[in-house]
């Protein structure tokens, strides 16, 4: 089977945590474990005329660090590049959520997403009204981030986050707020036309242009395109007249990137092209394109679900792992599913859908703890014993390599 077809199921990874169902939620496909995927159990909502209406009130876990999480949305336009998926739309436009260390007790609660972004999610997923998930309830999920919060003083490392294929940027909000609470500036990048909708500067929220036919998607090209998005965002945040009023908070010499699924592959692709990214994290993803020896010699962390190990799959992941030349760690989380590493399992549980064996709260806690430990060690120079081997406080985390 060709690699792009093996990986095509990755493009189906959208807000599966809120997928319609009759109790089965979403089901894992039978694929090589090196390419963890999930499919929607139902493409069309079941009849729900007699189903009782639930009350959905989503809440993400609170950040664990000493700082609050401030938030600000910025809009960027790359005049040097046409949109790769809809060239007729003109230059590439991006929406980025900046999350930063803030003074507790300042600012006002930030919404999870715009009403238009929430409506795009519901339209694409066909979620029945009986679950109580409406544009209003989805957009008002409690994030523990605060608009207009007063920033902490000093300069902080920058971490860029890229979501899974078809997933909007806000599905990594729980990780972003926690990193900010531990002293990082975080840029959550929305990859326009690649998900259920990102609200742009002109107020429009264009739908996905490449989601309906995942079998035709070139995932190498998509990951490389995301790398170009990220490099452009870093440019605008660290050079000249920046696009963000709080850019002085960023230590431009300390930049890392983490991504979920295809976003993780994009982290590796970005590191190949952009030496400014000093450390990368791939959360339950594979590699697109496969790095060659010598292309990535900076620190890299693989954090994934059961069976997602260097020796799994058809050899692609193993070759990529062997090609990484710097400090590297591969950790697996027992009982995790593909969405344990994002906000999605938490929201799935709160909406009344089933989740995997691992508690959604544990999935978020483990992701936060190990990603923060990795960036503390690689960007701040703070050694973390968590990365040395198994921990009695985190028995789910295994060290296969």
XYZ file of C-alpha atoms in Angstrom:
401
model
C 0.000 0.000 0.000
C 1.370 3.381 -0.893
C 2.481 5.552 1.980
C 0.046 8.381 1.251
C -2.852 5.903 1.249
C -1.679 4.295 4.492
C -1.568 7.749 5.990
C -4.797 8.957 4.434
C -6.758 7.989 7.512
C -4.812 10.630 9.402
C -6.774 13.218 7.452
C -9.954 11.913 9.085
C -8.712 13.066 12.478
C -11.050 15.934 13.260
C -13.074 16.647 16.364
C -13.713 12.952 16.862
C -14.168 13.628 20.539
C -17.486 15.140 19.588
C -18.411 12.688 16.872
C -21.988 11.456 16.718
C -22.728 7.927 17.709
C -25.004 5.503 19.496
C -22.581 4.616 22.235
C -19.676 3.421 20.116
C -18.093 6.837 19.596
C -15.226 6.349 17.181
C -13.352 3.152 16.433
C -9.698 2.493 15.694
C -8.901 1.109 12.276
C -6.674 -1.905 11.766
C -3.440 -0.247 10.689
C 0.252 -0.490 11.462
C 0.614 0.950 14.982
C 3.316 3.344 13.774
C 0.540 5.330 12.088
C -2.128 5.709 14.787
C -5.449 6.613 13.262
C -9.097 6.816 14.186
C -12.218 6.873 12.089
C -15.636 8.291 12.752
C -18.143 5.609 13.624
C -20.885 7.492 11.786
C -20.705 10.051 9.014
C -24.343 10.989 9.491
C -26.070 11.608 12.799
C -28.490 8.877 13.939
C -32.143 9.668 14.491
C -32.505 11.416 17.830
C -36.146 12.522 17.883
C -36.836 10.702 21.135
C -33.421 11.160 22.748
C -33.285 13.412 25.813
C -31.320 16.631 25.383
C -28.066 16.759 27.310
C -26.521 19.872 28.779
C -22.969 20.245 27.504
C -20.723 22.515 29.558
C -17.146 21.877 28.558
C -14.249 22.681 30.868
C -10.591 22.069 30.148
C -8.234 21.194 33.012
C -6.781 24.231 34.776
C -3.110 25.061 34.183
C -0.676 23.726 36.775
C 2.066 26.351 36.766
C 2.573 29.468 38.908
C 1.420 31.912 36.206
C -1.940 32.589 34.665
C -2.419 32.167 30.918
C -3.055 35.317 28.915
C -4.435 35.061 25.398
C -4.543 37.193 22.273
C -5.566 36.362 18.688
C -3.443 37.698 15.836
C -3.955 37.523 12.072
C -1.051 37.251 9.649
C -0.785 37.400 5.862
C 2.182 35.969 3.980
C 2.314 38.213 0.908
C 5.118 36.106 -0.590
C 3.023 32.956 -0.882
C -0.350 32.035 -2.373
C -2.596 29.812 -0.312
C -1.481 26.275 -1.237
C -4.980 24.773 -1.133
C -7.098 27.617 -2.540
C -4.761 29.788 -4.634
C -7.717 31.859 -5.837
C -8.107 33.182 -2.276
C -4.830 35.077 -2.650
C -1.896 35.271 -0.203
C -1.738 32.763 2.625
C -3.715 34.013 5.630
C -3.239 32.574 9.115
C -4.956 32.956 12.452
C -2.729 32.401 15.484
C -3.647 32.234 19.156
C -0.885 33.645 21.331
C -0.882 32.322 24.908
C 1.560 33.848 27.354
C 2.569 33.923 31.049
C 0.262 36.392 32.779
C -0.454 37.898 36.163
C -3.197 35.938 37.960
C -6.452 37.777 38.437
C -6.113 39.983 35.357
C -8.035 39.905 32.067
C -11.384 38.381 31.174
C -12.172 34.718 30.338
C -11.271 33.888 26.734
C -13.682 31.905 24.542
C -12.616 28.503 23.248
C -13.340 29.496 19.648
C -15.491 31.894 17.666
C -19.147 31.089 17.041
C -18.348 30.639 13.345
C -15.531 28.194 14.137
C -17.843 26.257 16.455
C -20.573 26.197 13.806
C -18.031 24.813 11.336
C -17.186 21.982 13.715
C -20.839 21.084 14.237
C -21.641 21.275 10.544
C -18.767 19.018 9.590
C -19.381 16.491 12.381
C -23.228 16.484 12.197
C -23.553 16.352 15.981
C -27.159 15.743 17.106
C -28.852 18.524 19.049
C -29.673 15.986 21.782
C -26.070 16.176 23.011
C -26.404 19.856 23.832
C -23.320 20.786 21.807
C -24.239 24.040 20.069
C -22.067 26.810 18.650
C -22.706 28.711 21.873
C -21.778 25.867 24.228
C -18.758 24.784 22.196
C -17.380 28.303 21.827
C -17.823 28.918 25.552
C -15.823 25.913 26.805
C -13.858 27.075 29.854
C -10.224 27.375 28.813
C -8.612 29.071 31.859
C -7.063 31.585 29.454
C -7.738 35.304 29.825
C -8.068 37.997 27.182
C -6.145 41.162 27.972
C -4.328 39.660 30.960
C -1.301 41.582 32.161
C 1.881 39.779 31.063
C 4.590 38.606 33.396
C 7.868 40.452 33.033
C 10.884 38.992 31.305
C 11.527 36.966 28.180
C 10.294 33.443 27.668
C 10.969 30.623 25.185
C 8.565 30.351 22.261
C 6.725 27.081 21.579
C 4.703 26.701 18.377
C 1.843 24.165 18.366
C 0.312 22.502 15.285
C -2.879 20.378 15.563
C -3.869 17.092 13.960
C -5.126 16.953 10.388
C -8.639 18.438 10.113
C -8.445 19.724 13.699
C -8.615 23.473 14.389
C -5.810 25.030 16.406
C -7.831 25.303 19.628
C -7.804 21.511 20.148
C -4.362 21.988 21.768
C -5.526 24.734 24.133
C -5.077 22.689 27.329
C -1.409 22.133 26.476
C -0.949 25.781 25.460
C -2.339 27.219 28.697
C -0.230 24.888 30.804
C 2.975 25.732 28.943
C 2.193 29.432 29.413
C 1.625 28.886 33.118
C 5.153 27.434 33.312
C 6.809 30.359 31.569
C 6.467 29.810 27.814
C 4.984 31.970 25.089
C 2.888 29.699 22.890
C 1.726 30.221 19.299
C -1.235 28.010 18.339
C -1.235 28.059 14.535
C -4.443 27.572 12.553
C -3.663 26.067 9.142
C -6.285 27.692 6.912
C -8.360 25.434 4.620
C -7.049 22.330 6.439
C -9.736 21.998 9.129
C -13.360 22.773 10.003
C -12.657 26.491 9.898
C -10.376 29.251 11.194
C -11.851 32.751 11.499
C -9.627 35.112 9.494
C -8.968 38.836 9.812
C -11.811 39.653 7.407
C -14.290 37.785 9.600
C -14.693 34.903 7.186
C -14.304 31.294 8.371
C -13.495 29.230 5.267
C -14.172 25.475 5.463
C -11.689 22.724 4.778
C -10.597 22.486 1.148
C -8.794 19.131 1.384
C -10.800 17.088 3.913
C -13.447 15.416 1.765
C -11.030 13.283 -0.239
C -8.188 12.270 2.114
C -7.067 9.580 -0.307
C -5.811 12.330 -2.616
C -3.878 14.274 0.008
C -0.085 14.312 -0.228
C 0.837 14.322 3.455
C 4.475 15.091 2.795
C 3.355 18.238 0.980
C 0.876 19.146 3.720
C 3.487 18.778 6.479
C 6.022 20.823 4.506
C 3.368 23.488 3.893
C 2.686 23.624 7.615
C 6.406 24.076 8.136
C 6.277 27.119 5.876
C 3.335 28.438 7.930
C 5.326 28.009 11.118
C 8.519 29.593 9.779
C 6.503 32.592 8.620
C 4.877 32.908 12.061
C 8.299 32.768 13.740
C 9.550 35.457 11.339
C 6.696 37.776 12.202
C 7.029 37.179 15.944
C 10.775 37.712 16.172
C 11.888 40.150 13.450
C 11.461 43.866 12.852
C 8.030 45.392 13.324
C 6.330 42.339 14.701
C 2.676 41.498 14.297
C 2.108 41.046 18.033
C 2.167 43.836 20.575
C 3.659 41.553 23.252
C 6.456 40.117 21.114
C 8.988 41.560 23.575
C 8.052 38.634 25.840
C 9.706 36.180 23.444
C 13.271 34.973 23.796
C 13.921 34.697 20.061
C 16.908 32.414 20.619
C 14.858 29.657 22.283
C 12.139 28.229 20.017
C 10.528 24.802 20.088
C 7.629 23.142 18.304
C 5.145 20.429 19.214
C 2.332 18.913 17.199
C -0.367 16.279 17.379
C -0.558 13.593 14.666
C 0.106 15.359 11.343
C 1.079 18.388 13.428
C 3.815 16.238 14.943
C 5.023 15.272 11.492
C 5.001 18.989 10.703
C 7.253 19.601 13.708
C 9.883 17.334 12.173
C 9.391 18.849 8.719
C 9.790 22.323 10.185
C 12.993 21.346 11.967
C 14.437 20.061 8.690
C 13.801 23.413 7.021
C 14.249 25.866 9.886
C 17.254 25.634 12.251
C 15.668 28.182 14.578
C 13.437 25.416 15.946
C 15.775 23.965 18.538
C 13.574 21.132 19.858
C 10.561 19.214 18.559
C 7.765 17.024 19.905
C 5.597 14.631 17.889
C 2.492 13.540 19.813
C 1.133 10.261 18.424
C 2.130 11.013 14.858
C 4.483 9.646 12.255
C 6.953 11.343 9.891
C 6.114 13.224 6.672
C 8.508 13.429 4.929
C 10.911 10.866 6.377
C 14.012 12.715 7.638
C 17.363 11.644 6.275
C 20.472 11.254 8.459
C 21.926 14.637 9.345
C 18.750 16.634 8.686
C 17.623 16.754 12.332
C 20.380 16.891 14.933
C 18.466 18.810 17.614
C 16.445 17.254 20.471
C 13.265 15.383 19.550
C 10.547 13.703 21.643
C 8.041 11.110 20.457
C 5.083 10.744 22.831
C 2.439 8.275 21.726
C -0.184 5.630 22.418
C 0.261 1.882 22.905
C 2.047 0.125 20.063
C 3.488 3.370 18.741
C 7.154 2.399 19.077
C 10.339 2.750 17.013
C 10.062 -0.846 15.815
C 6.391 -0.736 14.848
C 4.835 -0.194 11.447
C 6.447 -0.930 8.107
C 9.924 0.443 8.704
C 9.295 4.089 7.816
C 9.111 5.203 11.433
C 12.100 3.078 12.365
C 14.205 4.600 9.594
C 13.109 8.090 10.582
C 13.884 7.457 14.235
C 17.329 6.091 13.383
C 18.006 9.181 11.259
C 17.460 11.580 14.177
C 20.931 12.559 15.272
C 20.438 14.566 18.455
C 19.094 13.890 21.938
C 15.887 11.893 21.517
C 13.304 10.109 23.626
C 10.406 7.861 22.659
C 7.692 7.397 25.272
C 4.428 5.463 25.050
C 1.391 5.880 27.287
C -0.467 2.708 28.267
C -4.213 2.917 27.663
C -4.001 6.117 25.625
C -5.884 6.585 22.383
C -5.075 9.003 19.599
C -6.944 11.882 21.208
C -5.484 11.502 24.705
C -2.816 14.031 23.668
C -5.229 16.876 22.876
C -8.392 18.425 24.363
C -10.621 15.973 22.551
C -11.022 13.075 24.976
C -11.853 15.491 27.807
C -14.572 17.145 25.735
C -15.808 13.788 24.467
C -16.335 12.558 28.002
C -18.091 15.767 29.036
C -20.393 15.552 26.011
C -21.414 12.020 26.919
C -19.349 10.003 24.453
C -17.133 7.057 25.425
C -13.374 7.409 25.724
C -10.408 5.051 25.743
C -9.049 3.086 28.710
C -6.908 5.987 29.924
C -8.778 8.663 31.859
C -9.019 11.802 29.687
C -7.742 13.898 32.597
C -4.712 11.623 32.927
C -4.058 11.924 29.208
C -3.957 15.716 29.462
C -1.877 15.638 32.649
C 0.727 13.260 31.182
C 0.962 15.208 27.933
C 1.434 18.472 29.786
C 3.970 17.096 32.243
C 6.251 15.389 29.734
C 6.082 18.048 27.024
C 6.882 20.737 29.596
C 9.712 18.636 31.038
C 11.173 18.171 27.558
C 11.098 21.874 26.741
C 12.383 22.776 30.209
C 15.396 20.576 29.534
C 16.027 21.549 25.916
C 15.067 25.248 25.880
C 15.643 26.320 29.483
C 18.480 23.973 30.429
C 16.578 22.596 33.439
C 17.183 18.870 33.802
C 14.049 16.817 34.410
C 14.310 13.361 36.009
C 11.001 12.523 34.320
C 12.895 11.996 31.084
C 15.464 9.628 32.610
C 13.180 6.627 32.984
C 9.920 5.258 34.383
C 8.322 7.238 37.206
C 6.195 5.761 40.030
C 3.944 8.807 39.745
C 3.300 8.091 36.067
C 3.114 4.298 35.750
C 1.346 4.615 32.389
C 4.430 6.119 30.735
C 6.741 3.500 29.220
C 10.244 3.935 27.783
C 10.555 1.550 24.797
C 13.599 3.429 23.519
